Each structure stands twice: as C-alpha cells, then as structure tokens.
Amino acid sequence: MYRNYLKRLMDFSLGVIGTLGALPILIPTGILLAIANRGTPFFLQKRPGKNGKIFTIVKFKTMNDRKDENGNLLPDHLRLTKVGKIVRKTSIDEIPQLWNVLKGDMSLVGPRPLLPEYLPLYNDFQNRRHEVRPGITGWAQVNGRNAVSWAQKFEYDVWYVDHLSFWLDVKILLLTVKKVFKKEGIAVEGASAIGRFKGNE
C-alpha cells in the first residue's frame, strides 16, 4: 500500500509544504546565483528515473560557465562561485528538486538519479535501482553519501528497493537533516567524489 500509493501522496504533500516553506530561501538564492553566474540560476541535466525513463533534474547552479582560451570549461574549482560555495555547503542547491518531486519524476527518498550514459553499464542487480522513483536523498546518501565505492552505493540502493517502507523513509529523511547540518559529503554538480562509473571492470 505504501510503496504503490501512500509514498507518492506523502511526496506530493511534503513537496508542496517544502516548496512553500522554502520560498524565502529560493527567491533570494535564485537572484544571487543569476547575478553570480551572469545568467540562469538553475542547473538542468537529463537523468534516468523509474524504469529508466529520462527526465530533466533541476538544481541550483553553483558554478559559472567560464572557459579557457580554447573554449573549454575551466576546472570545477575555478568555476565555483562564492555564492555557489555557500549554496552547495548548505545543500540549498538540492531544494529545486522539489519541482521534480511534485511532477512525479522523483521521490523525496530513493536511489539518487545518476547519468544516462551509465544505463548500458549496469548489470541486472545494479539496474534494480530503477524499480522505484529516484530520490533527493537515499539510503546510500545517509550511509556515506559520495564517500562510498560504486559497488557499495549500488548495494545500498538495491537494499532500499527491497526494504522500502514508511518508517525507513522517515529514518532516511531524519538522517539527511543531520548530515546537512554536519555538511558531510559535498560533491560537484553532476559528478561523484569517487569518479565516474565505468561499469563492472
């Protein structure tokens, strides 16, 4: 019952409440990032959702688009703006994903959506992470976030799929709040601190 119906109802209800409650943060943050980035305050990227269906994830953009003399983007640490650094450190950059939750692309809790180019690299076990909607936070995130190996990350993701429940989601949400306050495991947009997934080598 919870997996098929109540989880979505909880996501939508908390998504509405969270969005309205976050407006005093979202609006000024968006304005400051638009100025710092000299353009859009949002970071948009294609990600696979439930059953591998592709959607566009929305986050606050913490890096500008500065390029070198050859037209290539500068390294991440040179493009991270002062405002973006604060936004990322406080995890405010994740808040716009509530829009994805309201649309039904994502859940508050679930395996984090990774990059589409990883899809052909998964084995059958790893691909099971797509049996549920991806989440803003998940079991892997509260058990190491970006500090765990790819193999362990997938173990956590599939464990969550098999044990999904209301109380597990509540536990993960509470642990996420704790980790945000402790500022653990911050990584760059669209990347992982453990590097890109290259398949089962």
Coordinates of N, CA and C in Angstrom, one line a residue:
M1 N 0.8 -1.2 0.0 CA 0.0 0.0 0.0 C 0.9 1.3 0.0
Y2 N 1.9 1.3 0.9 CA 2.7 2.5 1.0 C 3.5 2.6 -0.3
R3 N 4.1 1.6 -0.7 CA 5.0 1.6 -1.9 C 4.3 2.1 -3.2
N4 N 3.1 1.6 -3.4 CA 2.3 1.9 -4.6 C 1.4 3.2 -4.5
Y5 N 1.0 3.6 -3.3 CA 0.1 4.7 -3.3 C 0.5 5.8 -2.3
L6 N 0.7 5.4 -1.0 CA 0.9 6.4 0.0 C 2.2 7.1 -0.1
K7 N 3.2 6.5 -0.6 CA 4.5 7.1 -0.8 C 4.4 8.3 -1.7
R8 N 3.7 8.2 -2.8 CA 3.5 9.3 -3.8 C 2.7 10.4 -3.1
L9 N 1.7 10.0 -2.3 CA 0.8 11.0 -1.7 C 1.7 11.8 -0.7
M10 N 2.6 11.1 0.1 CA 3.4 11.8 1.0 C 4.4 12.7 0.3
D11 N 5.0 12.2 -0.8 CA 5.9 13.0 -1.6 C 5.3 14.3 -2.0
F12 N 4.1 14.2 -2.6 CA 3.4 15.4 -3.1 C 3.0 16.4 -2.0
S13 N 2.5 15.8 -0.9 CA 2.1 16.7 0.2 C 3.3 17.4 0.8
L14 N 4.4 16.7 1.1 CA 5.5 17.3 1.7 C 6.3 18.2 0.7
G15 N 6.1 17.8 -0.6 CA 6.7 18.7 -1.6 C 6.1 20.0 -1.7
V16 N 4.8 20.1 -1.6 CA 4.0 21.4 -1.6 C 4.4 22.2 -0.3
I17 N 4.4 21.5 0.8 CA 4.8 22.2 2.1 C 6.2 22.7 2.0
G18 N 7.1 21.8 1.5 CA 8.5 22.2 1.5 C 8.8 23.4 0.5
T19 N 8.1 23.3 -0.6 CA 8.3 24.4 -1.6 C 7.8 25.8 -1.1
L20 N 6.6 25.8 -0.5 CA 6.1 27.0 0.1 C 7.0 27.5 1.2
G21 N 7.4 26.6 2.1 CA 8.2 27.0 3.2 C 9.6 27.5 2.8
A22 N 10.1 27.0 1.6 CA 11.4 27.3 1.2 C 11.5 28.6 0.3
L23 N 10.3 29.1 -0.1 CA 10.3 30.3 -0.9 C 11.1 31.5 -0.4
P24 N 11.1 31.7 0.9 CA 12.0 32.8 1.4 C 13.5 32.6 1.1
I25 N 13.9 31.3 0.9 CA 15.2 31.0 0.6 C 15.4 30.9 -0.9
L26 N 14.5 30.3 -1.6 CA 14.6 30.0 -3.0 C 14.7 31.3 -3.8
I27 N 13.9 32.3 -3.5 CA 13.8 33.5 -4.3 C 15.1 34.3 -4.2
P28 N 15.6 34.7 -3.0 CA 16.9 35.4 -3.0 C 18.1 34.6 -3.5
T29 N 18.0 33.3 -3.2 CA 19.1 32.5 -3.7 C 19.2 32.5 -5.2
G30 N 18.0 32.3 -5.9 CA 17.9 32.4 -7.3 C 18.4 33.7 -7.9
I31 N 18.1 34.8 -7.3 CA 18.5 36.1 -7.7 C 20.1 36.2 -7.6
L32 N 20.6 35.8 -6.5 CA 22.0 35.9 -6.2 C 22.8 35.1 -7.2
L33 N 22.3 33.8 -7.4 CA 23.0 32.9 -8.4 C 22.9 33.4 -9.8
A34 N 21.8 34.0 -10.2 CA 21.7 34.6 -11.5 C 22.7 35.7 -11.8
I35 N 22.9 36.5 -10.7 CA 23.9 37.5 -10.8 C 25.3 36.9 -10.9
A36 N 25.6 36.0 -10.0 CA 27.0 35.4 -9.9 C 27.3 34.6 -11.2
N37 N 26.3 33.9 -11.8 CA 26.5 33.1 -13.0 C 26.4 33.9 -14.2
R38 N 25.9 35.2 -14.1 CA 25.7 36.0 -15.3 C 24.7 35.4 -16.2
G39 N 23.7 34.8 -15.7 CA 22.7 34.0 -16.5 C 21.7 33.3 -15.6
T40 N 21.5 32.1 -16.0 CA 20.5 31.3 -15.3 C 21.0 30.8 -13.9
P41 N 20.1 30.8 -12.9 CA 20.5 30.3 -11.6 C 20.3 28.8 -11.5
F42 N 19.8 28.2 -12.6 CA 19.5 26.7 -12.5 C 20.4 25.8 -13.3
F43 N 20.6 24.7 -12.7 CA 21.4 23.6 -13.4 C 20.5 22.5 -13.8
L44 N 20.4 22.3 -15.1 CA 19.5 21.3 -15.7 C 20.3 20.2 -16.3
Q45 N 19.8 19.0 -16.0 CA 20.6 17.8 -16.6 C 19.6 16.6 -16.8
K46 N 19.8 15.9 -17.8 CA 19.0 14.7 -18.0 C 19.4 13.6 -17.1
R47 N 18.5 12.9 -16.5 CA 18.8 11.8 -15.6 C 17.7 10.7 -15.8
P48 N 18.1 9.4 -15.6 CA 17.1 8.3 -15.7 C 16.3 8.2 -14.4
G49 N 15.0 8.0 -14.5 CA 14.1 7.9 -13.4 C 13.6 6.5 -13.3
K50 N 12.4 6.3 -12.7 CA 11.8 5.0 -12.6 C 11.7 4.3 -13.9
N51 N 12.1 3.0 -13.9 CA 12.2 2.2 -15.2 C 13.1 2.8 -16.2
G52 N 14.0 3.6 -15.8 CA 15.0 4.2 -16.7 C 14.5 5.3 -17.6
K53 N 13.2 5.8 -17.3 CA 12.7 6.9 -18.1 C 13.4 8.2 -17.8
I54 N 13.8 8.9 -18.9 CA 14.7 10.1 -18.8 C 13.8 11.3 -18.4
F55 N 14.3 12.1 -17.5 CA 13.7 13.3 -17.1 C 14.7 14.4 -16.9
T56 N 14.3 15.6 -16.7 CA 15.3 16.7 -16.5 C 15.3 17.1 -15.0
I57 N 16.4 16.9 -14.4 CA 16.6 17.3 -13.0 C 16.9 18.7 -12.9
V58 N 16.4 19.4 -11.8 CA 16.6 20.8 -11.6 C 17.3 21.0 -10.3
K59 N 18.4 21.8 -10.3 CA 19.1 22.1 -9.1 C 19.6 23.6 -9.3
F60 N 20.0 24.2 -8.2 CA 20.6 25.5 -8.3 C 22.0 25.3 -8.9
K61 N 22.4 26.2 -9.7 CA 23.7 26.2 -10.4 C 24.7 26.9 -9.6
T62 N 25.7 26.2 -9.1 CA 26.7 26.7 -8.2 C 28.0 27.1 -8.9
M63 N 28.1 26.7 -10.2 CA 29.3 27.0 -11.0 C 29.0 27.9 -12.2
N64 N 29.8 28.8 -12.6 CA 29.6 29.6 -13.8 C 30.1 28.8 -15.0
D65 N 30.0 29.5 -16.2 CA 30.4 28.8 -17.4 C 31.7 29.4 -18.0
R66 N 32.6 29.8 -17.1 CA 33.9 30.4 -17.6 C 34.7 29.4 -18.4
K67 N 35.3 29.8 -19.5 CA 36.1 28.9 -20.4 C 37.5 29.5 -20.6
D68 N 38.4 28.6 -21.0 CA 39.7 29.0 -21.3 C 39.8 29.5 -22.7
E69 N 41.0 29.9 -23.1 CA 41.2 30.5 -24.5 C 40.8 29.6 -25.6
N70 N 40.7 28.2 -25.3 CA 40.4 27.3 -26.3 C 38.9 27.0 -26.3
G71 N 38.1 27.6 -25.5 CA 36.7 27.4 -25.4 C 36.3 26.3 -24.5
N72 N 37.2 25.7 -23.8 CA 36.9 24.6 -22.9 C 36.5 25.1 -21.5
L73 N 35.6 24.5 -20.8 CA 35.2 24.9 -19.5 C 36.4 24.8 -18.5
L74 N 36.6 25.8 -17.7 CA 37.7 25.8 -16.7 C 37.4 24.7 -15.7
P75 N 38.4 24.2 -14.9 CA 38.2 23.2 -13.9 C 37.1 23.7 -12.9
D76 N 36.4 22.7 -12.3 CA 35.3 23.0 -11.4 C 35.6 24.0 -10.3
H77 N 36.8 23.8 -9.7 CA 37.1 24.7 -8.5 C 37.3 26.1 -8.9
L78 N 37.6 26.4 -10.2 CA 37.8 27.7 -10.7 C 36.4 28.3 -11.1
R79 N 35.4 27.5 -11.3 CA 34.1 28.0 -11.7 C 33.1 28.1 -10.6
L80 N 33.5 27.5 -9.4 CA 32.6 27.5 -8.3 C 32.6 29.0 -7.8
T81 N 31.4 29.6 -7.8 CA 31.2 31.0 -7.3 C 31.2 31.0 -5.8
K82 N 31.4 32.2 -5.3 CA 31.3 32.4 -3.8 C 30.0 32.1 -3.3
V83 N 28.9 32.6 -4.0 CA 27.6 32.3 -3.6 C 27.3 30.8 -3.7
G84 N 27.8 30.2 -4.8 CA 27.6 28.8 -5.1 C 28.2 27.9 -4.0
K85 N 29.3 28.3 -3.5 CA 30.0 27.5 -2.5 C 29.2 27.5 -1.2
I86 N 28.6 28.6 -0.9 CA 27.7 28.6 0.3 C 26.4 27.8 0.1
V87 N 25.9 27.9 -1.1 CA 24.6 27.2 -1.5 C 24.9 25.7 -1.5
R88 N 26.0 25.3 -2.0 CA 26.3 23.8 -2.0 C 26.6 23.3 -0.6
K89 N 27.4 24.1 0.2 CA 27.8 23.6 1.5 C 26.5 23.5 2.4
T90 N 25.5 24.3 2.2 CA 24.3 24.1 3.0 C 23.2 23.2 2.3
S91 N 23.6 22.7 1.2 CA 22.7 21.8 0.4 C 21.4 22.5 -0.1
I92 N 21.5 23.8 -0.2 CA 20.3 24.6 -0.7 C 20.2 24.3 -2.2
D93 N 21.3 23.9 -2.9 CA 21.2 23.6 -4.3 C 20.3 22.4 -4.6
E94 N 20.0 21.6 -3.6 CA 19.1 20.5 -3.8 C 17.6 20.8 -3.8
I95 N 17.3 22.0 -3.2 CA 15.9 22.3 -3.0 C 15.0 22.4 -4.2
P96 N 15.5 22.9 -5.4 CA 14.7 23.0 -6.6 C 14.2 21.6 -7.1
Q97 N 14.9 20.5 -6.6 CA 14.4 19.2 -7.0 C 13.0 18.9 -6.5
L98 N 12.5 19.7 -5.6 CA 11.1 19.5 -5.1 C 10.2 19.7 -6.3
W99 N 10.6 20.4 -7.3 CA 9.8 20.5 -8.5 C 9.7 19.2 -9.2
N100 N 10.8 18.4 -9.2 CA 10.8 17.1 -9.8 C 9.9 16.2 -9.0
V101 N 9.9 16.4 -7.6 CA 9.0 15.5 -6.8 C 7.6 15.8 -7.1
L102 N 7.2 17.1 -7.2 CA 5.8 17.5 -7.4 C 5.3 16.9 -8.8
K103 N 6.2 16.9 -9.8 CA 5.9 16.4 -11.1 C 5.8 14.9 -11.1
G104 N 6.4 14.2 -10.2 CA 6.3 12.8 -10.1 C 7.6 12.1 -10.8
D105 N 8.6 12.9 -11.1 CA 9.8 12.4 -11.7 C 10.6 11.7 -10.6
M106 N 10.5 12.3 -9.4 CA 11.4 11.9 -8.3 C 10.5 11.7 -7.0
S107 N 11.1 11.1 -6.0 CA 10.5 11.0 -4.7 C 11.5 11.7 -3.7
L108 N 11.0 12.0 -2.5 CA 11.8 12.6 -1.5 C 13.0 11.6 -1.2
V109 N 12.6 10.3 -1.1 CA 13.6 9.3 -0.8 C 13.7 8.2 -1.8
G110 N 14.9 7.9 -2.2 CA 15.1 6.9 -3.2 C 16.5 6.9 -3.7
P111 N 16.9 6.0 -4.5 CA 18.3 6.0 -5.1 C 18.5 7.3 -5.8
R112 N 19.7 7.9 -5.6 CA 19.9 9.2 -6.3 C 20.0 8.9 -7.8
P113 N 19.4 9.8 -8.7 CA 19.5 9.6 -10.1 C 20.9 9.9 -10.6
L114 N 21.4 8.9 -11.4 CA 22.8 9.1 -11.9 C 22.7 9.6 -13.4
L115 N 23.8 9.4 -14.1 CA 23.8 9.9 -15.5 C 23.3 8.9 -16.5
P116 N 22.6 9.3 -17.6 CA 22.0 8.4 -18.6 C 23.1 7.5 -19.2
E117 N 24.3 8.0 -19.4 CA 25.3 7.2 -20.1 C 25.7 6.0 -19.2
Y118 N 25.3 5.9 -18.0 CA 25.6 4.8 -17.1 C 24.7 3.6 -17.4
L119 N 23.5 3.9 -18.0 CA 22.5 2.9 -18.1 C 23.0 1.6 -18.8
P120 N 23.7 1.7 -19.9 CA 24.2 0.4 -20.6 C 25.2 -0.3 -19.7
L121 N 25.8 0.3 -18.7 CA 26.9 -0.3 -18.0 C 26.4 -1.1 -16.8
Y122 N 25.2 -1.0 -16.4 CA 24.7 -1.7 -15.2 C 24.4 -3.2 -15.5
N123 N 24.7 -4.0 -14.5 CA 24.3 -5.4 -14.6 C 22.9 -5.5 -14.1
D124 N 22.3 -6.7 -14.1 CA 20.9 -6.8 -13.7 C 20.7 -6.4 -12.3
F125 N 21.6 -6.7 -11.4 CA 21.4 -6.3 -10.0 C 21.5 -4.8 -9.8
Q126 N 22.4 -4.1 -10.4 CA 22.5 -2.7 -10.3 C 21.4 -2.0 -10.9
N127 N 20.8 -2.5 -12.0 CA 19.7 -1.9 -12.7 C 18.4 -1.9 -11.9
R128 N 18.4 -2.7 -10.8 CA 17.2 -2.8 -10.0 C 16.9 -1.5 -9.2
R129 N 17.9 -0.6 -9.2 CA 17.8 0.7 -8.5 C 16.7 1.5 -9.2
H130 N 16.4 1.2 -10.5 CA 15.3 1.9 -11.2 C 13.9 1.3 -11.1
E131 N 13.8 0.4 -10.1 CA 12.4 -0.1 -9.9 C 11.6 0.8 -9.1
V132 N 12.2 1.9 -8.5 CA 11.5 2.9 -7.8 C 11.9 4.3 -8.3
R133 N 11.1 5.3 -7.9 CA 11.5 6.6 -8.3 C 12.8 7.0 -7.6
P134 N 13.7 7.7 -8.3 CA 14.9 8.2 -7.7 C 14.5 9.3 -6.6
G135 N 15.4 9.5 -5.7 CA 15.1 10.4 -4.6 C 16.1 11.6 -4.5
I136 N 15.6 12.6 -3.8 CA 16.5 13.8 -3.4 C 17.6 13.3 -2.5
T137 N 17.2 12.4 -1.6 CA 18.1 11.7 -0.7 C 17.8 10.2 -0.7
G138 N 18.7 9.4 -0.2 CA 18.5 8.0 -0.2 C 19.4 7.3 0.9
W139 N 19.3 5.9 0.9 CA 20.0 5.1 1.9 C 21.5 5.2 1.7
A140 N 21.9 5.3 0.4 CA 23.4 5.4 0.2 C 23.9 6.8 0.7
Q141 N 23.0 7.8 0.5 CA 23.5 9.2 0.9 C 23.6 9.3 2.5
V142 N 22.8 8.6 3.2 CA 22.9 8.7 4.7 C 23.9 7.7 5.2
N143 N 24.5 6.9 4.3 CA 25.5 5.9 4.7 C 26.8 6.1 4.0
G144 N 27.1 7.4 3.8 CA 28.4 7.7 3.2 C 28.4 8.7 2.1
R145 N 27.2 9.0 1.6 CA 26.9 9.9 0.5 C 27.9 9.7 -0.7
N146 N 28.8 10.6 -0.9 CA 29.7 10.4 -2.1 C 31.1 9.7 -1.7
A147 N 31.2 9.3 -0.4 CA 32.4 8.7 0.0 C 32.5 7.2 -0.1
V148 N 31.4 6.5 -0.5 CA 31.4 5.1 -0.6 C 31.7 4.7 -2.1
S149 N 32.2 3.5 -2.3 CA 32.5 3.0 -3.6 C 31.2 2.8 -4.4
W150 N 31.4 2.6 -5.7 CA 30.3 2.4 -6.6 C 29.6 1.1 -6.2
A151 N 30.4 0.0 -5.9 CA 29.8 -1.3 -5.6 C 28.9 -1.1 -4.3
Q152 N 29.4 -0.4 -3.3 CA 28.7 -0.3 -2.1 C 27.5 0.6 -2.3
K153 N 27.6 1.6 -3.1 CA 26.5 2.5 -3.4 C 25.3 1.7 -4.0
F154 N 25.6 0.8 -5.0 CA 24.6 0.0 -5.6 C 24.0 -1.0 -4.6
E155 N 24.8 -1.5 -3.7 CA 24.3 -2.4 -2.7 C 23.3 -1.7 -1.8
Y156 N 23.6 -0.5 -1.4 CA 22.6 0.4 -0.6 C 21.4 0.6 -1.4
D157 N 21.5 1.0 -2.7 CA 20.3 1.3 -3.5 C 19.4 0.2 -3.6
V158 N 19.9 -1.0 -3.9 CA 19.0 -2.2 -4.1 C 18.5 -2.6 -2.7
W159 N 19.3 -2.5 -1.7 CA 18.7 -2.8 -0.3 C 17.5 -1.9 0.0
Y160 N 17.6 -0.7 -0.4 CA 16.5 0.2 -0.2 C 15.3 -0.2 -1.0
V161 N 15.4 -0.6 -2.2 CA 14.3 -1.1 -3.1 C 13.6 -2.3 -2.4
D162 N 14.4 -3.2 -1.8 CA 13.9 -4.4 -1.2 C 13.2 -4.1 0.1
H163 N 13.6 -3.1 0.8 CA 13.1 -2.8 2.2 C 12.3 -1.5 2.3
L164 N 11.9 -0.9 1.2 CA 11.2 0.3 1.2 C 10.0 0.2 2.1
S165 N 9.9 1.2 3.0 CA 8.7 1.3 3.9 C 8.6 2.8 4.4
F166 N 7.5 3.1 5.0 CA 7.2 4.4 5.5 C 8.3 4.7 6.6
W167 N 8.5 3.8 7.5 CA 9.4 4.1 8.6 C 10.9 4.2 8.1
L168 N 11.3 3.5 7.1 CA 12.6 3.6 6.6 C 12.8 5.0 5.9
D169 N 11.7 5.4 5.2 CA 11.8 6.8 4.6 C 11.9 7.9 5.6
V170 N 11.2 7.7 6.7 CA 11.2 8.7 7.8 C 12.6 8.7 8.4
K171 N 13.2 7.6 8.6 CA 14.6 7.4 9.2 C 15.6 8.1 8.2
I172 N 15.5 7.9 6.9 CA 16.4 8.5 6.0 C 16.3 10.0 5.9
L173 N 15.0 10.5 6.0 CA 14.8 11.9 6.0 C 15.4 12.6 7.2
L174 N 15.3 12.0 8.4 CA 15.8 12.5 9.6 C 17.4 12.5 9.6
L175 N 17.9 11.4 9.1 CA 19.4 11.3 9.0 C 20.0 12.3 8.0
T176 N 19.2 12.5 6.9 CA 19.6 13.5 5.9 C 19.7 14.9 6.6
V177 N 18.7 15.3 7.4 CA 18.7 16.6 8.0 C 20.0 16.7 8.9
K178 N 20.3 15.6 9.6 CA 21.5 15.6 10.4 C 22.8 15.8 9.6
K179 N 22.8 15.1 8.5 CA 24.0 15.2 7.6 C 24.2 16.6 7.0
V180 N 23.0 17.2 6.6 CA 23.1 18.5 6.1 C 23.7 19.5 7.1
F181 N 23.3 19.4 8.3 CA 23.8 20.3 9.4 C 25.3 20.0 9.6
K182 N 25.7 18.8 9.4 CA 27.1 18.5 9.6 C 27.9 18.7 8.4
K183 N 27.2 19.0 7.2 CA 27.9 19.4 6.0 C 28.8 18.2 5.5
E184 N 28.3 17.0 5.5 CA 29.1 15.9 5.1 C 28.9 15.5 3.6
G185 N 30.0 15.2 2.9 CA 30.0 14.6 1.6 C 29.5 15.4 0.5
I186 N 30.0 16.7 0.4 CA 29.5 17.6 -0.6 C 30.3 17.3 -1.9
A187 N 29.6 17.2 -3.0 CA 30.3 16.9 -4.3 C 29.9 17.9 -5.4
V188 N 30.5 17.9 -6.5 CA 30.2 18.9 -7.6 C 29.0 18.5 -8.3
E189 N 28.4 19.4 -9.1 CA 27.2 19.2 -9.9 C 27.5 18.1 -10.9
G190 N 26.6 17.1 -10.9 CA 26.6 16.0 -12.0 C 27.8 15.1 -11.8
A191 N 28.5 15.1 -10.7 CA 29.7 14.3 -10.5 C 29.7 13.6 -9.2
S192 N 30.6 12.6 -9.0 CA 30.7 11.9 -7.8 C 32.1 12.1 -7.3
A193 N 32.3 12.1 -6.0 CA 33.6 12.2 -5.4 C 34.5 11.0 -5.7
I194 N 33.8 9.9 -6.0 CA 34.5 8.6 -6.3 C 34.8 8.5 -7.8
G195 N 34.6 9.5 -8.6 CA 34.8 9.4 -10.0 C 33.6 8.8 -10.8
R196 N 33.8 8.8 -12.1 CA 32.7 8.3 -13.0 C 32.6 6.8 -12.9
F197 N 31.4 6.3 -13.0 CA 31.2 4.8 -13.1 C 31.6 4.3 -14.5
K198 N 32.4 3.3 -14.5 CA 32.9 2.8 -15.7 C 32.5 1.3 -16.0
G199 N 31.5 0.9 -15.3 CA 31.0 -0.4 -15.5 C 31.7 -1.4 -14.6
N200 N 31.4 -2.7 -14.8 CA 31.9 -3.8 -13.9 C 33.2 -4.3 -14.5
E201 N 34.3 -3.6 -14.2 CA 35.6 -4.0 -14.8 C 36.3 -5.1 -14.0

